[in-house]
Coordinates of C-alpha atoms in Angstrom, one line a residue:
M1 CA 87.3 117.5 113.1
F2 CA 90.6 119.2 114.1
E3 CA 91.1 116.8 117.1
G4 CA 94.6 115.2 117.0
L5 CA 95.9 117.4 114.2
N6 CA 99.2 119.3 114.4
P7 CA 99.6 122.9 113.2
E8 CA 100.9 121.7 109.8
Q9 CA 97.9 119.5 109.3
I10 CA 95.4 122.1 110.4
E11 CA 96.9 124.6 108.0
A12 CA 96.4 122.1 105.1
V13 CA 92.8 121.4 106.2
T14 CA 91.7 125.0 106.5
T15 CA 93.3 126.4 103.4
E16 CA 90.8 128.2 101.1
K17 CA 92.7 127.7 97.8
N18 CA 93.6 125.0 95.4
T19 CA 96.3 123.0 97.2
L20 CA 99.0 120.5 96.6
V21 CA 100.1 118.7 99.8
I22 CA 103.3 116.6 99.9
A23 CA 103.0 114.2 102.8
C24 CA 105.8 111.9 103.9
P25 CA 105.1 108.3 105.0
G26 CA 103.3 108.0 108.3
S27 CA 102.5 111.7 108.4
G28 CA 98.7 111.2 108.8
K29 CA 97.9 111.8 105.1
T30 CA 94.6 110.0 105.3
R31 CA 93.7 111.8 108.4
V32 CA 94.4 115.2 106.8
L33 CA 92.5 114.2 103.6
T34 CA 89.5 113.0 105.6
S35 CA 89.5 116.0 107.9
K36 CA 89.7 118.3 104.9
I37 CA 86.7 116.5 103.2
A38 CA 84.8 116.7 106.5
Y39 CA 85.6 120.4 106.8
E40 CA 84.3 121.2 103.3
L41 CA 81.2 119.0 103.7
D42 CA 80.4 120.9 106.9
R43 CA 80.7 124.2 105.0
M44 CA 78.5 123.2 102.1
K45 CA 75.8 125.9 101.6
T46 CA 73.7 124.1 99.0
K47 CA 72.3 120.6 98.6
K48 CA 72.8 120.8 94.9
K49 CA 76.6 120.4 95.0
F50 CA 78.9 117.4 95.5
I51 CA 82.4 116.7 96.7
V52 CA 84.4 114.1 94.7
A53 CA 87.2 112.2 96.4
L54 CA 89.4 110.2 93.9
T55 CA 91.5 107.4 95.4
F56 CA 93.9 105.0 93.8
T57 CA 91.9 102.0 95.2
N58 CA 88.4 101.2 96.3
R59 CA 89.8 100.2 99.7
A60 CA 91.2 103.7 100.2
A61 CA 87.8 105.2 99.3
E62 CA 86.1 103.0 101.9
E63 CA 88.6 103.9 104.5
I64 CA 87.8 107.6 104.0
Q65 CA 84.1 106.8 104.2
K66 CA 84.6 104.8 107.4
R67 CA 86.5 107.6 109.1
L68 CA 83.8 110.1 108.1
D69 CA 81.2 107.7 109.6
E70 CA 83.2 107.6 112.9
M71 CA 83.3 111.4 112.9
G72 CA 79.5 111.6 112.4
I73 CA 79.8 113.4 109.1
P74 CA 76.8 113.0 106.7
Q75 CA 78.0 111.8 103.3
D76 CA 75.0 112.5 101.1
Q77 CA 77.0 115.0 99.1
L78 CA 80.2 113.0 98.9
W79 CA 81.2 110.7 96.1
A80 CA 84.4 108.6 96.8
G81 CA 86.0 106.1 94.5
T82 CA 88.7 105.4 91.9
I83 CA 89.1 107.7 88.8
H84 CA 87.9 104.8 86.7
S85 CA 84.7 104.5 88.7
F86 CA 84.2 108.3 88.5
C87 CA 84.6 108.3 84.8
Y88 CA 82.3 105.4 84.4
Q89 CA 79.5 106.8 86.6
W90 CA 79.8 110.6 85.9
I91 CA 80.9 110.7 82.3
I92 CA 80.6 107.5 80.3
K93 CA 77.2 106.3 81.6
P94 CA 75.3 109.6 81.2
Y95 CA 77.1 110.8 78.0
S96 CA 78.1 107.6 76.1
C97 CA 75.4 108.5 73.5
Y98 CA 77.7 111.3 72.3
E99 CA 80.5 108.9 71.4
P100 CA 80.0 106.8 68.2
D101 CA 82.1 103.8 69.5
L102 CA 79.8 103.5 72.6
V103 CA 76.4 104.6 71.4
N104 CA 75.2 101.1 70.7
G105 CA 76.1 99.8 74.2
F106 CA 79.3 98.4 75.7
S107 CA 80.6 96.3 78.6
I108 CA 83.9 96.7 80.5
I109 CA 86.3 93.9 79.9
D110 CA 88.0 92.2 82.9
D111 CA 91.8 91.7 83.3
T112 CA 91.5 87.9 82.7
K113 CA 89.9 88.3 79.3
K114 CA 92.2 91.1 78.4
E115 CA 95.3 89.1 79.3
K116 CA 94.0 86.1 77.3
I117 CA 93.4 88.2 74.2
L118 CA 96.8 89.9 74.4
S119 CA 98.6 86.6 75.0
E120 CA 96.9 85.1 71.9
M121 CA 97.9 88.2 69.8
K122 CA 101.5 87.9 71.1
L123 CA 101.7 84.2 70.2
K124 CA 100.3 85.0 66.7
R125 CA 103.1 87.5 66.2
S126 CA 105.8 85.2 67.8
L127 CA 106.3 87.7 70.7
P128 CA 107.2 86.5 74.2
V129 CA 104.0 86.2 76.3
W130 CA 105.7 87.8 79.3
G131 CA 106.6 90.9 77.4
E132 CA 104.8 94.1 78.6
I133 CA 102.4 95.8 76.2
S134 CA 100.8 99.1 77.4
T135 CA 97.4 99.8 76.0
S136 CA 97.3 103.3 77.5
L137 CA 96.6 106.3 75.2
N138 CA 97.6 109.9 75.4
R139 CA 95.2 112.8 74.9
M140 CA 95.7 112.6 71.1
G141 CA 94.6 108.9 71.1
E142 CA 98.2 107.8 70.5
Y143 CA 99.6 104.7 72.3
I144 CA 102.5 105.3 74.6
N145 CA 104.8 102.3 74.1
N146 CA 108.4 103.1 73.1
D147 CA 108.2 100.4 70.4
S148 CA 105.9 101.2 67.4
Y149 CA 105.4 97.4 67.0
N150 CA 103.9 97.3 70.5
N151 CA 101.7 100.3 69.7
D152 CA 100.4 98.4 66.6
L153 CA 99.5 95.5 68.8
A154 CA 97.8 97.7 71.4
K155 CA 95.8 99.3 68.6
E156 CA 94.8 95.9 67.2
F157 CA 93.7 94.8 70.7
H158 CA 91.4 97.7 71.1
H159 CA 90.0 97.3 67.7
A160 CA 89.2 93.7 68.5
I161 CA 87.4 94.4 71.7
L162 CA 85.5 97.4 70.3
E163 CA 84.2 95.1 67.5
N164 CA 82.8 93.0 70.4
K165 CA 81.2 96.1 72.0
E166 CA 83.8 96.0 74.9
I167 CA 86.2 98.5 76.4
D168 CA 89.0 98.2 78.9
F169 CA 90.1 100.8 81.6
D170 CA 92.4 102.5 79.2
L171 CA 89.6 103.1 76.7
L172 CA 87.4 104.1 79.6
L173 CA 89.8 107.0 80.4
Y174 CA 90.4 107.9 76.8
Y175 CA 86.7 108.2 75.9
S176 CA 86.0 110.1 79.2
Y177 CA 88.7 112.7 78.2
K178 CA 87.4 112.8 74.7
L179 CA 83.8 113.4 75.8
I180 CA 84.7 116.1 78.3
N181 CA 87.2 117.8 75.9
N182 CA 84.9 117.8 72.9
H183 CA 81.6 118.8 74.6
Q184 CA 81.6 122.1 76.5
K185 CA 78.2 121.3 78.0
I186 CA 79.6 118.2 79.8
R187 CA 82.4 120.2 81.2
Q188 CA 80.1 123.0 82.4
H189 CA 77.6 120.6 84.0
L190 CA 80.3 118.7 86.0
S191 CA 82.0 122.0 87.0
N192 CA 78.7 123.4 88.3
L193 CA 77.8 120.1 90.0
I194 CA 81.1 119.5 91.8
S195 CA 82.4 122.0 94.3
Y196 CA 85.6 120.2 95.3
I197 CA 87.8 117.5 93.7
F198 CA 90.2 115.6 96.1
V199 CA 92.9 113.5 94.7
D200 CA 94.6 110.9 96.9
E201 CA 98.1 109.5 95.9
Y202 CA 98.4 112.2 93.2
Q203 CA 101.8 110.9 92.2
D204 CA 100.1 107.8 90.7
T205 CA 97.8 110.0 88.5
Q206 CA 98.1 109.4 84.7
D207 CA 98.2 112.1 82.0
L208 CA 94.6 111.5 80.9
Q209 CA 93.4 111.6 84.5
Y210 CA 95.1 115.0 85.0
G211 CA 93.4 116.1 81.7
I212 CA 90.0 115.0 82.9
I213 CA 90.3 116.7 86.3
G214 CA 91.8 119.8 84.7
K215 CA 88.9 120.2 82.2
I216 CA 86.4 120.2 85.0
I217 CA 88.2 122.8 87.0
D218 CA 89.8 124.8 84.2
G219 CA 89.5 128.5 85.0
R220 CA 86.3 128.1 87.0
N221 CA 86.3 129.3 90.6
T222 CA 83.2 127.2 91.3
C223 CA 85.3 124.0 91.6
K224 CA 88.5 123.7 93.7
L225 CA 91.2 121.1 93.8
F226 CA 93.1 119.4 96.7
L227 CA 95.8 116.9 95.9
V228 CA 97.8 115.0 98.4
G229 CA 100.6 112.4 98.0
D230 CA 104.3 111.7 98.0
P231 CA 106.4 111.8 94.8
D232 CA 108.9 109.4 96.4
Q233 CA 106.2 106.8 96.5
A234 CA 105.5 107.0 92.7
I235 CA 105.8 103.3 91.9
Y236 CA 103.2 103.1 89.1
G237 CA 105.3 104.7 86.4
S238 CA 104.8 101.7 84.1
L239 CA 101.0 102.5 84.2
G240 CA 101.6 106.1 83.4
G241 CA 101.5 107.5 86.9
T242 CA 103.5 110.7 87.3
P243 CA 103.8 113.3 90.1
R244 CA 103.3 116.6 88.3
S245 CA 105.0 119.8 89.5
I246 CA 102.9 122.6 90.9
E247 CA 103.5 124.6 87.7
E248 CA 102.2 121.7 85.5
I249 CA 99.1 121.4 87.7
R250 CA 98.5 125.1 87.5
D251 CA 98.6 124.8 83.7
E252 CA 96.0 122.0 83.8
I253 CA 93.5 124.1 85.8
G254 CA 93.6 127.2 83.7
Q255 CA 96.4 129.1 85.6
E256 CA 94.3 129.1 88.8
E257 CA 96.4 129.8 91.9
I258 CA 97.5 126.7 93.8
E259 CA 99.2 126.6 97.2
F260 CA 102.1 124.2 98.1
K261 CA 102.2 122.6 101.6
K262 CA 104.4 120.0 103.3
I263 CA 103.6 117.6 106.1
S264 CA 106.9 116.2 107.3
G265 CA 106.3 114.5 110.7
N266 CA 106.3 110.7 110.6
Y267 CA 104.1 109.2 113.4
R268 CA 104.6 105.6 112.2
S269 CA 108.3 104.5 112.3
T270 CA 111.3 104.7 114.5
Q271 CA 113.9 107.3 113.6
R272 CA 116.2 104.5 112.6
I273 CA 113.7 103.2 110.0
V274 CA 113.2 106.8 108.8
D275 CA 117.0 107.2 108.5
F276 CA 117.1 104.1 106.3
F277 CA 114.3 104.9 103.8
T278 CA 115.2 108.6 103.4
N279 CA 118.4 107.5 101.8
F280 CA 116.1 106.9 98.7
Q281 CA 114.3 110.2 99.0
S282 CA 114.2 112.7 96.1
T283 CA 112.2 115.5 97.6
D284 CA 113.5 118.1 100.1
V285 CA 110.9 117.2 102.8
E286 CA 112.8 116.7 106.0
V287 CA 111.2 113.6 107.6
Q288 CA 111.3 113.3 111.4
A289 CA 110.0 110.5 113.5
L290 CA 107.5 111.9 116.0
G291 CA 105.5 108.9 117.0
P292 CA 105.5 106.7 120.1
H293 CA 108.1 104.3 118.5
S294 CA 110.5 107.0 117.4
W295 CA 113.1 106.3 120.1
Q296 CA 113.3 102.5 119.7
R297 CA 116.2 100.9 117.9
G298 CA 114.5 97.9 116.4
L299 CA 116.3 95.6 114.0
I300 CA 117.3 96.4 110.4
T301 CA 119.2 93.6 108.7
L302 CA 120.4 92.9 105.1
N303 CA 121.2 89.3 103.9
K304 CA 123.0 89.1 100.6
T305 CA 124.2 85.5 100.8
I306 CA 121.2 83.3 101.6
D307 CA 120.1 80.9 98.9
K308 CA 116.5 81.3 97.7
N309 CA 115.7 77.8 98.9
D310 CA 116.7 78.7 102.4
L311 CA 114.4 81.8 102.6
F312 CA 111.4 79.8 104.0
S313 CA 113.2 78.6 107.1
E314 CA 114.7 82.0 107.7
F315 CA 111.4 83.7 107.4
A316 CA 109.8 81.1 109.7
K317 CA 112.5 81.9 112.3
I318 CA 111.9 85.7 112.1
I319 CA 108.1 85.2 112.3
R320 CA 108.3 82.9 115.3
N321 CA 110.7 85.2 117.1
N322 CA 108.3 88.2 116.6
L323 CA 105.3 86.2 117.8
D324 CA 107.2 85.1 120.9
N325 CA 107.9 88.7 121.6
G326 CA 104.3 89.8 121.5
V327 CA 104.0 90.9 117.9
K328 CA 100.6 89.9 116.4
P329 CA 100.5 88.0 113.2
N330 CA 98.8 90.8 111.2
E331 CA 101.5 93.2 112.4
I332 CA 104.1 91.2 110.3
C333 CA 104.4 91.5 106.5
I334 CA 106.4 89.7 103.9
I335 CA 106.9 91.7 100.7
A336 CA 107.9 90.4 97.3
P337 CA 108.7 92.5 94.2
V338 CA 106.6 90.2 91.9
W339 CA 103.4 88.4 92.9
Y340 CA 104.3 85.0 91.4
F341 CA 107.0 84.7 94.2
L342 CA 104.2 84.6 96.8
T343 CA 102.0 81.5 96.2
P344 CA 104.9 78.9 96.7
L345 CA 106.1 81.0 99.7
V346 CA 102.7 80.9 101.5
K347 CA 102.4 77.2 100.8
K348 CA 105.8 76.5 102.3
L349 CA 105.4 78.8 105.3
R350 CA 102.0 77.2 106.2
S351 CA 103.7 73.8 106.4
L352 CA 106.6 75.2 108.5
L353 CA 104.2 77.2 110.8
P354 CA 100.9 75.3 110.9
D355 CA 99.7 77.2 113.9
V356 CA 100.3 80.7 112.3
P357 CA 97.6 82.3 110.1
F358 CA 98.7 83.8 106.8
E359 CA 96.8 86.3 104.6
A360 CA 97.7 86.6 100.9
P361 CA 95.2 89.1 99.5
I362 CA 96.7 88.8 96.0
A363 CA 95.9 85.0 95.9
T364 CA 92.2 85.5 95.0
P365 CA 90.7 83.8 91.9
L366 CA 88.2 86.6 91.5
P367 CA 88.7 88.8 88.4
R368 CA 90.3 92.1 89.3
N369 CA 87.8 94.3 87.5
R370 CA 86.0 95.8 90.4
E371 CA 83.7 97.8 88.1
N372 CA 82.1 94.5 87.0
F373 CA 78.6 94.4 88.3
W374 CA 78.8 90.8 89.4
W375 CA 82.0 91.5 91.3
K376 CA 80.1 94.2 93.3
L377 CA 77.3 91.8 94.0
T378 CA 79.8 89.1 95.0
R379 CA 81.3 91.5 97.6
I380 CA 77.9 92.0 99.2
F381 CA 77.2 88.2 99.4
L382 CA 80.6 87.2 100.7
T383 CA 81.3 90.0 103.2
D384 CA 80.4 89.1 106.8
I385 CA 77.3 90.6 108.3
S386 CA 78.5 92.6 111.3
P387 CA 78.2 96.1 112.8
E388 CA 81.6 96.9 111.4
T389 CA 80.5 96.1 107.8
S390 CA 76.9 97.4 107.9
L391 CA 77.5 100.9 106.6
N392 CA 79.7 99.6 103.7
R393 CA 77.2 96.9 102.8
F394 CA 74.4 99.5 102.8
R395 CA 76.4 101.7 100.4
W396 CA 77.2 98.7 98.2
I397 CA 73.6 97.5 97.8
K398 CA 72.5 101.1 96.9
Q399 CA 75.2 101.1 94.1
V400 CA 74.1 97.7 92.9
I401 CA 70.4 98.6 92.7
Q402 CA 71.2 101.8 90.9
E403 CA 73.2 99.8 88.3
I404 CA 70.3 97.3 88.0
N405 CA 68.0 100.2 87.2
I406 CA 70.4 101.4 84.5
Y407 CA 71.0 98.0 82.9
T408 CA 67.3 96.8 83.0
N409 CA 65.4 100.1 82.7
N410 CA 63.7 99.4 86.0
S411 CA 62.9 102.0 88.7
L412 CA 63.6 100.2 91.9
N413 CA 63.7 102.7 94.8
V414 CA 67.0 103.4 96.6
E415 CA 65.7 105.1 99.7
Q416 CA 67.1 103.9 103.1
L417 CA 64.2 101.5 103.9
D418 CA 64.3 100.0 100.4
C419 CA 68.0 99.4 100.6
R420 CA 67.6 97.7 104.0
R421 CA 64.9 95.5 102.4
Y422 CA 67.3 94.5 99.6
L423 CA 70.0 93.7 102.1
K424 CA 67.5 91.4 104.0
I425 CA 67.0 89.6 100.7
V426 CA 70.7 89.1 100.3
N427 CA 71.0 87.9 103.9
R428 CA 68.3 85.3 103.5
I429 CA 69.9 83.7 100.5
K430 CA 72.1 80.9 101.7
P431 CA 72.9 78.4 98.9
H432 CA 73.9 74.9 99.9
D433 CA 76.7 74.6 97.3
D434 CA 80.2 74.3 98.6
N435 CA 81.7 75.0 95.1
A436 CA 82.3 78.8 94.9
I437 CA 81.1 79.1 91.3
K438 CA 77.9 77.2 91.8
Y439 CA 77.3 79.0 95.1
L440 CA 77.5 82.5 93.5
Q441 CA 75.4 81.5 90.4
T442 CA 72.7 80.2 92.7
A443 CA 72.8 83.3 94.9
F444 CA 72.7 85.7 92.0
N445 CA 69.8 83.9 90.4
E446 CA 67.8 83.8 93.7
F447 CA 68.5 87.5 94.2
F448 CA 67.1 88.6 90.8
K449 CA 64.2 86.2 91.2
A450 CA 63.3 88.0 94.5
L451 CA 63.5 91.3 92.6
D452 CA 61.3 89.9 89.8
I453 CA 63.8 90.8 87.2
E454 CA 65.1 88.6 84.3
F455 CA 68.7 89.8 84.0
V456 CA 69.4 87.3 81.2
D457 CA 67.2 89.5 78.9
N458 CA 69.8 92.3 79.2
P459 CA 72.7 91.7 76.8
V460 CA 75.2 93.8 78.6
L461 CA 74.5 92.4 82.0
F462 CA 74.4 88.8 80.7
D463 CA 77.7 89.4 78.9
Q464 CA 79.3 90.6 82.1
W465 CA 77.9 87.5 83.8
N466 CA 79.7 85.2 81.2
S467 CA 82.9 87.3 81.5
F468 CA 82.9 87.2 85.3
F469 CA 82.3 83.4 85.6
N470 CA 84.6 82.5 82.6
G471 CA 87.3 84.6 84.3
L472 CA 86.7 82.9 87.6
E473 CA 86.9 79.4 86.0
A474 CA 90.1 80.3 84.0
R475 CA 91.8 81.5 87.2
Y476 CA 91.0 78.4 89.1
E477 CA 92.5 76.3 86.3
S478 CA 95.6 78.4 85.8
D479 CA 99.0 77.4 87.2
N480 CA 99.0 80.3 89.6
F481 CA 95.8 79.3 91.3
K482 CA 95.5 75.5 90.7
D483 CA 96.3 74.9 94.4
I484 CA 93.7 77.4 95.6
S485 CA 90.6 75.8 97.1
K486 CA 87.4 76.1 95.1
N487 CA 85.3 76.0 98.3
I488 CA 83.2 79.0 98.9
K489 CA 84.7 79.3 102.4
Y490 CA 88.0 80.2 100.9
L491 CA 86.5 82.8 98.6
K492 CA 84.7 84.3 101.6
S493 CA 88.0 84.5 103.5
T494 CA 89.4 86.9 100.8
F495 CA 86.8 89.5 102.0
K496 CA 87.7 89.2 105.7
Q497 CA 89.8 91.7 107.5
S498 CA 93.4 90.4 107.7
K499 CA 94.3 88.6 111.0
G500 CA 97.3 86.7 109.8
V501 CA 100.8 87.4 108.6
V502 CA 100.3 89.5 105.4
V503 CA 102.1 88.3 102.3
N504 CA 101.8 90.7 99.4
S505 CA 103.6 92.6 96.6
C506 CA 105.4 96.0 96.9
H507 CA 102.4 97.5 95.2
G508 CA 99.9 95.7 97.3
V509 CA 101.2 97.0 100.6
K510 CA 101.4 100.6 99.6
G511 CA 99.7 102.7 102.2
E512 CA 100.0 100.0 104.9
E513 CA 102.1 99.8 108.0
F514 CA 103.5 96.8 110.0
E515 CA 105.6 96.3 113.1
T516 CA 107.9 94.0 111.2
V517 CA 108.6 93.9 107.5
I518 CA 110.4 91.1 105.7
A519 CA 111.3 92.0 102.1
F520 CA 112.9 89.6 99.6
G521 CA 113.8 89.4 95.9
L522 CA 115.6 92.8 96.2
L523 CA 117.4 92.0 93.0
W524 CA 118.3 94.1 89.9
G525 CA 115.6 93.2 87.4
N526 CA 113.0 92.8 90.1
I527 CA 113.7 96.0 92.0
P528 CA 113.2 97.8 89.7
N529 CA 111.6 95.6 87.0
W530 CA 113.5 95.0 83.7
S531 CA 110.9 97.3 82.0
S532 CA 112.5 100.2 84.0
I533 CA 116.0 99.1 83.1
I534 CA 116.2 97.9 79.5
N535 CA 116.5 100.7 76.9
Q536 CA 115.8 103.3 79.6
P537 CA 117.9 106.3 80.6
Y538 CA 119.7 105.9 83.9
Y539 CA 117.6 108.6 85.6
V540 CA 114.4 106.5 84.9
T541 CA 116.0 103.4 86.3
K542 CA 117.3 105.1 89.4
S543 CA 114.0 106.8 90.1
A544 CA 112.1 103.5 89.8
S545 CA 114.7 101.8 92.1
Y546 CA 114.7 104.5 94.7
N547 CA 110.9 104.7 94.8
L548 CA 110.4 101.0 95.4
L549 CA 113.1 100.8 98.1
Y550 CA 111.5 103.9 99.7
V551 CA 108.1 102.3 99.8
I552 CA 109.4 99.0 101.1
G553 CA 111.4 100.6 103.9
S554 CA 108.7 103.0 105.0
R555 CA 106.1 100.3 105.6
A556 CA 108.0 99.2 108.7
I557 CA 107.3 100.6 112.2
T558 CA 110.2 99.0 114.1
N559 CA 111.9 96.1 112.3
L560 CA 113.0 95.7 108.7
H561 CA 114.6 92.5 107.3
L562 CA 115.9 92.8 103.7
F563 CA 116.9 89.8 101.6
A564 CA 118.8 89.9 98.2
E565 CA 119.0 86.1 97.9
T566 CA 121.2 84.1 95.6
G567 CA 120.2 81.3 93.3
R568 CA 117.7 83.2 91.0
T569 CA 118.6 83.4 87.3
T570 CA 117.3 85.3 84.3
K571 CA 115.7 83.6 81.3
S572 CA 119.2 83.5 79.8
R573 CA 120.5 81.7 82.9
K574 CA 122.5 84.6 84.2
P575 CA 122.4 85.1 88.0
Y576 CA 120.5 88.0 89.4
K577 CA 122.5 90.5 91.4
I578 CA 121.4 92.6 94.4
N579 CA 119.8 96.0 93.6
E580 CA 122.8 98.2 93.0
H581 CA 121.5 101.2 95.1
L582 CA 120.8 99.0 98.1
D583 CA 124.2 97.3 97.7
S584 CA 126.0 100.7 97.6
L585 CA 124.2 102.1 100.6
L586 CA 126.4 102.4 103.7
F587 CA 124.1 101.7 106.7
D588 CA 124.7 100.4 110.2
Y589 CA 122.8 97.1 109.8
D590 CA 122.3 94.7 112.7
I591 CA 124.1 91.4 112.4
E592 CA 121.9 88.4 111.6
H593 CA 122.3 86.5 114.8
S594 CA 120.6 89.5 116.6
I595 CA 117.3 88.2 115.3

């Protein structure tokens, strides 16, 4: 498990104490995290304990599990997933009976329904629909908007969904903290059950999440903590994400000792790319390019004069040039600061480059609530059957059957042979409908029929069914997705591994790497968003700006093309200007005709 690790990485893996690891981009952070998990799993002395790995996305959790599979490490004592999944499965499900608001049952609302309710409330109050309202709460149950009027709206929203026996992710976190804080037996049980908590991308952790983790570990040597991340990649401040200092983390875990380690070698990018993005660094980690590309010059360009309507042809030229020089389509990425820039872009590029595949993972009509039972079942039905997906599909079907047992009070077995039988049922179901909604409805009905279960008799499960399909229909009919095909083949394509030019948002490419990165919309008000500028102190604005530019620049291996296009205007018709920190940077850019 130490193969390929350098001394810095090995030291982080073998530490015996609570640890905070600051890892620069391309430093092998996931390798260190996975190796540390493997190291601790191998040292487990009892079958009664678990290791919990908390990741920012489900995709990151699956990547850890995949790497452990490749290392041949058994994962029976590992739980990996998002903090929301952890809270739902380990705290809310088993202990909701102790919370009056949840005791009579609940379902988790999806983003589509949440946005619809909030939009209706905004219109009722004559507020702009595009205005951001945070529904996050602090540990005292107080809303965190700067404006008290927005706090009142957030409170009204939560009251409305609770009346309908629904919660969102923010209430999920709040009730989890409330349960674990108010009930010592819950804290003790989790602390005795979990031997290690790993936190990936710790800089994106919210206050309530720190509180939940801290309550489990608080002053108990039986459970240790390992956090890894990069404060300079903290781009989820609007969601409450914050990189705590080592002193603050120590306070959370009952003054337990915590070590601080740095991993500074970048094995991804050229030194020139490193020299660019470290201009926006706030930590004192000295980043050095150590990988096979470190010596290459590559291309780094900045275009501040191109009109927004001319971006498509310029991007097409860059893409074609890269392909002609042997770069594969999925090694090229186009990044935008806001997702609604992407749909028209992909449509235009596909017309200009009909022979080039494009992947826009954000352009999926599926509701984004991945805790929804029907989303999980959709993933199993629409993911290709192959040796590469077999282990993941096995894990997914086990989770689905376990949830069916909870929702329907059944006792379906989840042993290995049983799960393989359930997968065979899924594999045999092949509806003839081309329409995605009808296809999924038929598939789900046939699956439950094969299990001899009437899911419609369960109010929570049936309510989630309605929420899932209503959300799917609403997205198909919305302006943002009206050009998206309703054919099941398109929906299946959203679960395939990317083989085309990736088109995504700044947040969507976090953790990824590409030979060539094309970033546009680098304008003040987009990078950073107005929410980080208006009525905010300058240090907040500067930090948000630096972090986004740092993340964008550090995605590139060799080539980086930056565009601060003209022609975009605000709602008051004022022209957008280039991000001021990018504009003031003195850097030896390549001239445009070098492309």
